[in-house]
Short mmCIF file of C-alpha atoms and ligand atoms in Angstrom, two decimals:
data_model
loop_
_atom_site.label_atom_id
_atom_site.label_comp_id
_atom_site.label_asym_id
_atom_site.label_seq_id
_atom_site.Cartn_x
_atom_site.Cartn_y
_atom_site.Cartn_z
CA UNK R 27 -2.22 27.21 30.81
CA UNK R 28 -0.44 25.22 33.58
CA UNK R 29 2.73 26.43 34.73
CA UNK R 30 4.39 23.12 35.67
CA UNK R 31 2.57 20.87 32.60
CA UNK R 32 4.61 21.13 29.49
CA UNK R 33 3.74 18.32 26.90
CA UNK R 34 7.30 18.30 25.15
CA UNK R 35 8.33 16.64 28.47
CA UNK R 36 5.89 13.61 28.51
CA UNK R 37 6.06 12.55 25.07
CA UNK R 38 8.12 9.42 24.35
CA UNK R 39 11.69 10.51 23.26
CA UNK R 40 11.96 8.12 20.20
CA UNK R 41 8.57 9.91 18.86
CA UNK R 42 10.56 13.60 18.73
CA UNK R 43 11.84 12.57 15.41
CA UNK R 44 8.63 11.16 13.97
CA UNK R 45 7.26 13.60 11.15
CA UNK R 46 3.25 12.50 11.01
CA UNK R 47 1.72 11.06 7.73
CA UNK R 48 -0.16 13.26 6.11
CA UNK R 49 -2.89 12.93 3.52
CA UNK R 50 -3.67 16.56 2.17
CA UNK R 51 -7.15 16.74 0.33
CA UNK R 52 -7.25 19.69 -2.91
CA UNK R 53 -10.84 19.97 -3.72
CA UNK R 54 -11.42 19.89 -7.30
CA UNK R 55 -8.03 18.45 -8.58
CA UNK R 56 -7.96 14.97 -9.92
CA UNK R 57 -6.58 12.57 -7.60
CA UNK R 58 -3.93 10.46 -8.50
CA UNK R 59 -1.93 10.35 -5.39
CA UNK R 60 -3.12 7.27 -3.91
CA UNK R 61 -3.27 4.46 -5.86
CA UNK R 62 -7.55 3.98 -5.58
CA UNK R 63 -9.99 2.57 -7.94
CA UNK R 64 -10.54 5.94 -10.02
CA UNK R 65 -14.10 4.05 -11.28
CA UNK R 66 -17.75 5.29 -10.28
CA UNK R 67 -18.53 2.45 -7.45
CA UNK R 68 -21.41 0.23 -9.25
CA UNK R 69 -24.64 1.52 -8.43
CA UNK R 70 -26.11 -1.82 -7.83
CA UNK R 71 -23.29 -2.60 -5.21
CA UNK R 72 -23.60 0.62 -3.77
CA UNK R 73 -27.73 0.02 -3.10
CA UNK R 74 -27.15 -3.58 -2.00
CA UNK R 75 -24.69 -2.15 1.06
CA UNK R 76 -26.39 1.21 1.60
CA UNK R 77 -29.44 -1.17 2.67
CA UNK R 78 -27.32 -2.55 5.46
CA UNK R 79 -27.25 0.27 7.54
CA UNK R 80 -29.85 -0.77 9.13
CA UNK R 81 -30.85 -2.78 12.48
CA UNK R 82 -28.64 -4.48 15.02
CA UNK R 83 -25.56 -4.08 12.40
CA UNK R 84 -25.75 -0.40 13.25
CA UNK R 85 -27.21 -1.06 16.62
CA UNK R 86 -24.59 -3.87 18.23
CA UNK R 87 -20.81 -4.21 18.67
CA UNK R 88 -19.46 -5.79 15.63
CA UNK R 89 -17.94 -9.40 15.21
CA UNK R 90 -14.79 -9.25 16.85
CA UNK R 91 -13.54 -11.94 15.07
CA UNK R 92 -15.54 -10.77 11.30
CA UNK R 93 -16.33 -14.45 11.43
CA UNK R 94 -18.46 -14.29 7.79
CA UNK R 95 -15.81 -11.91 6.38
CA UNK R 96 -13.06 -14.11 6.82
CA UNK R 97 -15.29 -17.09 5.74
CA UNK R 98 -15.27 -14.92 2.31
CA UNK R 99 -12.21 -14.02 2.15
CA UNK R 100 -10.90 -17.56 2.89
CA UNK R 101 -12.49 -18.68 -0.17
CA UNK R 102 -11.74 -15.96 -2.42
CA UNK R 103 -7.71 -16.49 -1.61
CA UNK R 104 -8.25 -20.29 -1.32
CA UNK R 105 -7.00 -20.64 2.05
CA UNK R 106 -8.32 -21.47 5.23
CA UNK R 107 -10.31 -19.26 7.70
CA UNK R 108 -8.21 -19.64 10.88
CA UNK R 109 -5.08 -18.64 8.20
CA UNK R 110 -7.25 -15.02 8.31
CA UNK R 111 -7.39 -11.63 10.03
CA UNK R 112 -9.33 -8.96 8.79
CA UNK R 113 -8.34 -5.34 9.69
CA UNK R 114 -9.35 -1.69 9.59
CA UNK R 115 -7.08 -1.47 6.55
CA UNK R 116 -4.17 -2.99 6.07
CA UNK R 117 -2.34 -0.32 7.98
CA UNK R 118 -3.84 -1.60 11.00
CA UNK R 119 -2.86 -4.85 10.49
CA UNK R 120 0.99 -3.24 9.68
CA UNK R 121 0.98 -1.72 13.37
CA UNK R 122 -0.35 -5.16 15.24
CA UNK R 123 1.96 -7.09 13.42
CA UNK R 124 4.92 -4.51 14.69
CA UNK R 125 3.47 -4.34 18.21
CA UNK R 126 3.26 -7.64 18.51
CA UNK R 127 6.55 -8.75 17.57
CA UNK R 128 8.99 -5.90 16.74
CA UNK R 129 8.79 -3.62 20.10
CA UNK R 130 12.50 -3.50 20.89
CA UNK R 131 13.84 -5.28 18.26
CA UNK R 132 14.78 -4.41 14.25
CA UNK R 133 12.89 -4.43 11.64
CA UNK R 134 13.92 -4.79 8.45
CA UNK R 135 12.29 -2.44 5.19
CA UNK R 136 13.09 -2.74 1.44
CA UNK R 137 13.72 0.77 0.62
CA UNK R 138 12.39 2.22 -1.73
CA UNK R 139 9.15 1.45 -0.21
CA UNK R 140 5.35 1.84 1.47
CA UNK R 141 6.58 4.54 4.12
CA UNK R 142 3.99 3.33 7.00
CA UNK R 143 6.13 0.15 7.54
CA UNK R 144 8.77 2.59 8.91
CA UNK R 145 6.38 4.96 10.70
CA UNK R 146 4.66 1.95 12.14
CA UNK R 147 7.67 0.59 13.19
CA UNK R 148 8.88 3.72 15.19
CA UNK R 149 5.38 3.79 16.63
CA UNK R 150 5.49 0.59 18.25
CA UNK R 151 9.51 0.85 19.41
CA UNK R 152 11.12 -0.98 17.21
CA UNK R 153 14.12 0.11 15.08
CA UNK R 154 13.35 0.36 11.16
CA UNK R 155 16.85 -0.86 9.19
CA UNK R 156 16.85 -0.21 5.66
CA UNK R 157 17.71 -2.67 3.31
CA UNK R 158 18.49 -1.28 0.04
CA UNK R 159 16.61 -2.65 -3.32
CA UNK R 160 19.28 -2.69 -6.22
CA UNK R 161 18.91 -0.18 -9.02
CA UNK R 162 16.21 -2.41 -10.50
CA UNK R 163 14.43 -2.15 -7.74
CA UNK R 164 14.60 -5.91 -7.59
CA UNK R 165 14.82 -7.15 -3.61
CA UNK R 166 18.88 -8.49 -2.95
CA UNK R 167 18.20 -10.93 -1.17
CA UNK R 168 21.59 -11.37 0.13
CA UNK R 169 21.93 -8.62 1.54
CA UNK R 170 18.45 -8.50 3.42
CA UNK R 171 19.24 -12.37 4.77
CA UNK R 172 22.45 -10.90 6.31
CA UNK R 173 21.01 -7.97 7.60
CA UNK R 174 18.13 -10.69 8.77
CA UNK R 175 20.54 -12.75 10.41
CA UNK R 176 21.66 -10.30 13.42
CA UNK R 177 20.57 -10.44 17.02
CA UNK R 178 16.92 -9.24 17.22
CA UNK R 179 15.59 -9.05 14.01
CA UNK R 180 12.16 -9.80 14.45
CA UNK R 181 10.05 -8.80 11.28
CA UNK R 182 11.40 -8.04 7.74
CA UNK R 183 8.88 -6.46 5.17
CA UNK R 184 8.53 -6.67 1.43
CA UNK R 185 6.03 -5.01 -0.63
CA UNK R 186 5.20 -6.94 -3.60
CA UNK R 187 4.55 -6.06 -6.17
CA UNK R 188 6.06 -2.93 -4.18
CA UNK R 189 5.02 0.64 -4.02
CA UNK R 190 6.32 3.04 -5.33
CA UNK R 191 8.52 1.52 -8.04
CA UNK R 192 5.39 -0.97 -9.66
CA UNK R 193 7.69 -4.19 -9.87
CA UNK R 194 7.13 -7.67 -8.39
CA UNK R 195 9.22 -9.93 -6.59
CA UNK R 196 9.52 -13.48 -8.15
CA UNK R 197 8.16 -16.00 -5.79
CA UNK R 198 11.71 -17.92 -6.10
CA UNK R 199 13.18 -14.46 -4.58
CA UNK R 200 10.58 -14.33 -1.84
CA UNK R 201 10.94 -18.36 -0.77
CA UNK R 202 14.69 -18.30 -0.71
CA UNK R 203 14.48 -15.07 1.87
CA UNK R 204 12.05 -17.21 3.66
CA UNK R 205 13.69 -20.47 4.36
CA UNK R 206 17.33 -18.34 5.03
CA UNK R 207 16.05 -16.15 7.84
CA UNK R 208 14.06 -17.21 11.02
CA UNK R 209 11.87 -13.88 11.55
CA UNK R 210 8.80 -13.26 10.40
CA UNK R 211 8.64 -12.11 6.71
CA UNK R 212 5.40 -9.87 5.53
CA UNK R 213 4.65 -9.61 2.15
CA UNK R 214 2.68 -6.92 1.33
CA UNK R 215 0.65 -7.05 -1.43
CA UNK R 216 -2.12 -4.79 -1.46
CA UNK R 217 -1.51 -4.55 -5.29
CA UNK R 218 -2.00 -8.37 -6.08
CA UNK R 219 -5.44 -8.23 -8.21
CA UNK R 220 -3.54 -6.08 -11.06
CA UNK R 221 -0.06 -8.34 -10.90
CA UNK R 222 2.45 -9.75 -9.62
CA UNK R 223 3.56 -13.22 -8.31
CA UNK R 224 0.64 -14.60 -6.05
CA UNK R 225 2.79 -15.97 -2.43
CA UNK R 226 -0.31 -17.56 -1.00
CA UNK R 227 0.87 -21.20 -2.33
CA UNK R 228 3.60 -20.61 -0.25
CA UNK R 229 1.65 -20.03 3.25
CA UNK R 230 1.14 -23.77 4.41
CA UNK R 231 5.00 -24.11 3.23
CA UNK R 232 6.32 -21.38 5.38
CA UNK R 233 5.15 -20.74 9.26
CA UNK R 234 7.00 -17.35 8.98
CA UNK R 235 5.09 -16.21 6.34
CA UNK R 236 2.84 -12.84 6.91
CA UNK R 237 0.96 -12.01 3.89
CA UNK R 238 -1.02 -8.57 3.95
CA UNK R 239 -4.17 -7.75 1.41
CA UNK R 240 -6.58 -4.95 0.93
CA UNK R 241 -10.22 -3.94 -0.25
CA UNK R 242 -8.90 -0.67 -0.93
CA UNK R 243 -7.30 -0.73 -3.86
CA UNK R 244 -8.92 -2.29 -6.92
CA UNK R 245 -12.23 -3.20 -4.89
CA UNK R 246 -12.96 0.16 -4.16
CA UNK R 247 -13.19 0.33 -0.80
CA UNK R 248 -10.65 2.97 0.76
CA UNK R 249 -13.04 5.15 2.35
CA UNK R 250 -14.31 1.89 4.16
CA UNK R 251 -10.89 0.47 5.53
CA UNK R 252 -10.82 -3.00 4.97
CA UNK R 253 -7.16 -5.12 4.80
CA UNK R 254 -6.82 -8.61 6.15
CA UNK R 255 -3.86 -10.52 6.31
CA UNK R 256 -3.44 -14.53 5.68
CA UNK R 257 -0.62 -16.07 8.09
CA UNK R 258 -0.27 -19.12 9.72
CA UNK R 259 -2.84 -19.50 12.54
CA UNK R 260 -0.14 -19.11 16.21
CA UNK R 261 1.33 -16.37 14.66
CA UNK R 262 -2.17 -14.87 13.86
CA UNK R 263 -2.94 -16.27 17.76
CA UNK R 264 -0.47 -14.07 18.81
CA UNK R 265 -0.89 -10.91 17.56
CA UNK R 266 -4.59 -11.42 18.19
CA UNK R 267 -3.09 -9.92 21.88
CA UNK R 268 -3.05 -6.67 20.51
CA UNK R 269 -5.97 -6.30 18.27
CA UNK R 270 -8.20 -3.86 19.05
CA UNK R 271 -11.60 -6.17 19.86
CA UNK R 272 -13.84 -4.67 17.77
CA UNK R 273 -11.21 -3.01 15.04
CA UNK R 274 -13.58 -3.19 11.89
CA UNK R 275 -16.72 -2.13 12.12
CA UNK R 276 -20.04 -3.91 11.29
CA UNK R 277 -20.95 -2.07 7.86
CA UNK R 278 -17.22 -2.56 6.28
CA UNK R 279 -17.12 -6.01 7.44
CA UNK R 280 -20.51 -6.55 5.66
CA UNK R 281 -19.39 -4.20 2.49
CA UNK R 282 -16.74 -6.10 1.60
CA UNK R 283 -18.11 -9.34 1.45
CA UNK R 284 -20.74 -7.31 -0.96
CA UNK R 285 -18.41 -6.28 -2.58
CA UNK R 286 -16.31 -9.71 -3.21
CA UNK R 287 -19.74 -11.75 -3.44
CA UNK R 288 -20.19 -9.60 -6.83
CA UNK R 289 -16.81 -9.51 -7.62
CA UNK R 290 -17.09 -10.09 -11.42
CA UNK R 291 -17.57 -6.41 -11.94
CA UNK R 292 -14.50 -5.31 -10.20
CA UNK R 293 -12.52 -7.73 -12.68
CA UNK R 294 -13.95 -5.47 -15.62
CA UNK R 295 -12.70 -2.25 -13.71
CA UNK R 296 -9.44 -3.73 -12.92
CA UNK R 297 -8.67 -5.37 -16.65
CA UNK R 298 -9.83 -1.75 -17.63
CA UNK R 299 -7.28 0.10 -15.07
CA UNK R 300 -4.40 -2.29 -16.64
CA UNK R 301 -4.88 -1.45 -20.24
CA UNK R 302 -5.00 2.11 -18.99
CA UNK R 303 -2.12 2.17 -17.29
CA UNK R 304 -0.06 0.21 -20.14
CA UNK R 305 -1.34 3.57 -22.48
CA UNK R 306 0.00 5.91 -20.21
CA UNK R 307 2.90 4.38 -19.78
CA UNK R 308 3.68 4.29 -23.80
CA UNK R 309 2.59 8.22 -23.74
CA UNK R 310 5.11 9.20 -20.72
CA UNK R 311 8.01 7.25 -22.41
CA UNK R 312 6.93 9.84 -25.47
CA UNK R 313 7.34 13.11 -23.60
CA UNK R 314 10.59 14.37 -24.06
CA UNK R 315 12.65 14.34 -20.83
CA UNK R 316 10.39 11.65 -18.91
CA UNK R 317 11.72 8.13 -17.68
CA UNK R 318 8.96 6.02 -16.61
CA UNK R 319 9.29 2.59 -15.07
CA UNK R 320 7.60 -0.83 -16.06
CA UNK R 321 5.18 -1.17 -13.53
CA UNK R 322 2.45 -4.40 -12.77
CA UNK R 323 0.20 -2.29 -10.62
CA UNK R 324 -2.06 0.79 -11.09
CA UNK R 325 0.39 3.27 -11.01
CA UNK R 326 3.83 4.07 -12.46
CA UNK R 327 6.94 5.32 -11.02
CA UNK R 328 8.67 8.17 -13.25
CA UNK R 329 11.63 10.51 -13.54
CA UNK R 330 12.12 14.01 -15.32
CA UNK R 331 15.88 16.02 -14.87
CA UNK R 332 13.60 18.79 -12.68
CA UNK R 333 13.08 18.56 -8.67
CA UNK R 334 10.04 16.04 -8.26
CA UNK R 335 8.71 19.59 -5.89
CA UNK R 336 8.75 21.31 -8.85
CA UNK R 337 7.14 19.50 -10.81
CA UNK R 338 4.45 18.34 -8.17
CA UNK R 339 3.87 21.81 -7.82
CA UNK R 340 3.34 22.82 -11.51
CA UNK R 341 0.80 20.17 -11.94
CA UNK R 342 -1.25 20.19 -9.11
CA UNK R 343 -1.75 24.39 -10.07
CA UNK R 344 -3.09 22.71 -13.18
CA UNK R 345 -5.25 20.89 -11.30
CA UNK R 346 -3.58 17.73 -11.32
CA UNK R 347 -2.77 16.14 -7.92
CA UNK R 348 0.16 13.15 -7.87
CA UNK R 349 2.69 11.57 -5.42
CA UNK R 350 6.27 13.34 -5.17
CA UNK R 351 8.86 11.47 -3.84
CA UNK R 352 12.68 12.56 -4.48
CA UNK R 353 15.24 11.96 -1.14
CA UNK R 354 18.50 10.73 -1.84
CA UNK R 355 16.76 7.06 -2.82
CA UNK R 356 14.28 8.45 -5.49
CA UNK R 357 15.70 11.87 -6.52
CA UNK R 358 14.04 13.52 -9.05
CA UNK R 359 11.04 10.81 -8.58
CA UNK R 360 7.53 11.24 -8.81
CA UNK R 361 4.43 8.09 -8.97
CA UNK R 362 1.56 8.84 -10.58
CA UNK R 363 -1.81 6.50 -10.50
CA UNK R 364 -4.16 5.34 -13.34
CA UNK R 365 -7.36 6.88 -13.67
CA UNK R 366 -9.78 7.00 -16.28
CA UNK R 367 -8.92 7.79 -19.36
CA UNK R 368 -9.91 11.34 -19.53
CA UNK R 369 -8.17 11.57 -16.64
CA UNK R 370 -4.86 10.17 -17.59
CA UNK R 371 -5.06 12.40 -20.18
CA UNK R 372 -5.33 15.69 -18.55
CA UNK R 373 -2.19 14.37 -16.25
CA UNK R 374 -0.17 13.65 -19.50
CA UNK R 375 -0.86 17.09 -21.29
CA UNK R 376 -0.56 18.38 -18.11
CA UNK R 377 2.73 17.22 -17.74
CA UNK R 378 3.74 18.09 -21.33
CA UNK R 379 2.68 21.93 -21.04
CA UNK R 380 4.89 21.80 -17.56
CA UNK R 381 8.16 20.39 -19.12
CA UNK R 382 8.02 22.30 -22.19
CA UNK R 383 7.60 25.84 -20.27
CA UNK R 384 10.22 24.50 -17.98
CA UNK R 385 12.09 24.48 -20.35
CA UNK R 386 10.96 27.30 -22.16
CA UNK R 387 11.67 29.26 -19.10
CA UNK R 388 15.73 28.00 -19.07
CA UNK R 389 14.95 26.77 -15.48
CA UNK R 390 18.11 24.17 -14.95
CA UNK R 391 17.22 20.94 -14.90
CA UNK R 392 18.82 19.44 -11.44
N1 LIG B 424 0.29 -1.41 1.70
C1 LIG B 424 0.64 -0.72 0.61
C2 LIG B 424 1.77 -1.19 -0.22
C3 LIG B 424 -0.06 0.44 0.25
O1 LIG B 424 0.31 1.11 -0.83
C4 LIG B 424 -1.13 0.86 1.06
C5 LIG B 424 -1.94 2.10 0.77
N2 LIG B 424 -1.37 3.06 0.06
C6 LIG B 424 -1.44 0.11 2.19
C7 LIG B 424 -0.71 -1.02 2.48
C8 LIG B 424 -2.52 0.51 3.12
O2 LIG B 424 -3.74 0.13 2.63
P1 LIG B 424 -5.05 0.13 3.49
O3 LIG B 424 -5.97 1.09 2.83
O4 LIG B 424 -5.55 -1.28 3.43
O5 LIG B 424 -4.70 0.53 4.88
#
């Protein structure tokens, strides 16, 4: 070890404070902490892009610009192609977007909501402002024009419909921010194909207008890290700057038009995951002591009177893995996604059995 290298010195000093994301894996416990497709991916799918892996799309650089992806993608959202940039994920797409336009500035978040906005935010230098949701959840859109309206706000982001509370902004909501504030405005909505108002008619209305997408969610494709996002085509010029050239690789590029060339079987899956996650939202407002929340996407936000940790804790011993949240915004909070039915139900006896010996056990509620 060097005596004059120390590595605390070098990093950047508004990283200290930046607590990584972290994704823990639990072998064997079933995962509903991440909002995926919880199907089997369709064998016939599966063949049609395992026999890509072949040639000069294994052997080559990739499209740079995923010309035949966007092509696809263009038609599926009825847009245009120059109106689309395909990314490795949508979180990708979160961080060019930020270094692009929010180094240095503010940036404006809808909290409670999708955490990487912040942690992208801090990444690229720019300084994350929370703007309070009311207790609804519902965006106040007041409030966020105001806080739009100061001296370097460059970006503001809304997730709808928004993670983790499972409601949707109305598209009225989301046009009046628009034409009030003159930053850019990203809707996220990486949860579109199971609800939620649809903002692309409002793209060729509204130059400002970022809208972010996904493969991950109900196509399936997580592991393969496909987002896009439609925008008008400078602002999609610019941030082009910062892209990484070759930021999705050839085999995801080519999987996802797969998978949105036989797209009819996803719609099954997804009208499946919707009457699933109706079900288990009747069963948790049945167990005593649970509040769950109306939700439009494939997972639902809930509430008990114990710490969210504790709770967390007592299910995934049973095997059961979910998302806790708590903090002073979402105390006592935890978000749970659909997955099959036999799935679901383990989570809701699960959940039972946990409450009851809770209380069993006298432990205070908070
Ligand atoms: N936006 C939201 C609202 C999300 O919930 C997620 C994933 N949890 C993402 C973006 C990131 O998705 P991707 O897999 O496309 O990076």
């Amino acid at each position: 070890m060097s005596d004059i290298f120390n590595v605390a010195n070098l990093i950047r000093s508004d990283l200290e404070k930046l607590i990584p994301y972290d994704a823990y894996l639990y072998p064997g416990a079933i995962r509903l902490d991440a909002n995926e497709n919880p199907f089997n991916f369709p064998e016939e799918i599966a063949r049609e892009i395992g026999n890509l892996a072949a040639g000069e799309l294994v052997t080559r650089y990739p499209d740079s610009d995923a010309k035949e992806l966007r092509q696809a993608i263009a038609q599926y959202c009825g847009v245009s192609p120059e109106q689309v940039m395909a990314g490795n994920g949508s979180d990708e797409l979160i961080l060019n977007i930020l270094l692009t336009f929010g180094t240095g500035g503010r940036v404006i978040i809808t909290n409670p909501t999708f955490s990487m906005y912040r942690i992208h935010a801090m990444i690229a230098g720019a300084r994350p402002i929370p703007s309070p949701r009311r207790s609804d959840f519902s965006i106040d859109v007041p409030a966020l024009v105001s806080y739009a309206n100061k001296p370097e706000t460059r970006v503001i982001f809304i997730c709808s419909p928004n993670n983790p509370t499972g409601n949707s902004s109305t598209l009225e909501e989301i046009e009046s921010v628009l034409h009030q504030v003159n930053s850019l405005v990203v809707v996220d909505q990486a949860y579109l194909e199971f609800g939620g108002a649809d903002c692309t008619p409002l793209l060729n209305k509204y130059p400002n207008l970022i809208i972010l997408r996904t493969f991950s969610k109900a196509f399936a494709l997580a592991g393969l890290r496909v987002g896009y996002m439609l925008a008008h085509p400078d602002v999609l010029r610019q941030i082009k700057k910062v892209k990484q050239p070759f930021n999705l690789n050839s085999f995801s590029q080519a999987a996802a038009r797969v998978v949105l060339k036989n797209r009819g079987l996803f719609e099954e899956q997804i009208k499946e995951i919707k009457r699933q996650r109706d079900q288990v939202y009747r069963q948790l407002l049945e167990i005593e002591g649970v509040t769950p929340y109306p939700s439009v996407t494939n997972y639902i936000l809930f509430r008990t009177n114990y710490s969210s940790k504790v709770i967390y804790k007592e299910l995934l011993e049973k095997g059961v893995l979910i998302r806790k949240l708590g903090g002073p915004e979402l105390p006592g909070f935890l978000r749970v996604s659909v997955g099959t039915q036999e799935e679901n139900k383990t989570f809701t006896e699960a959940l039972t059995t946990v409450l009851e010996q809770l209380r069993r056990s006298g432990q205070d509620a908070k």
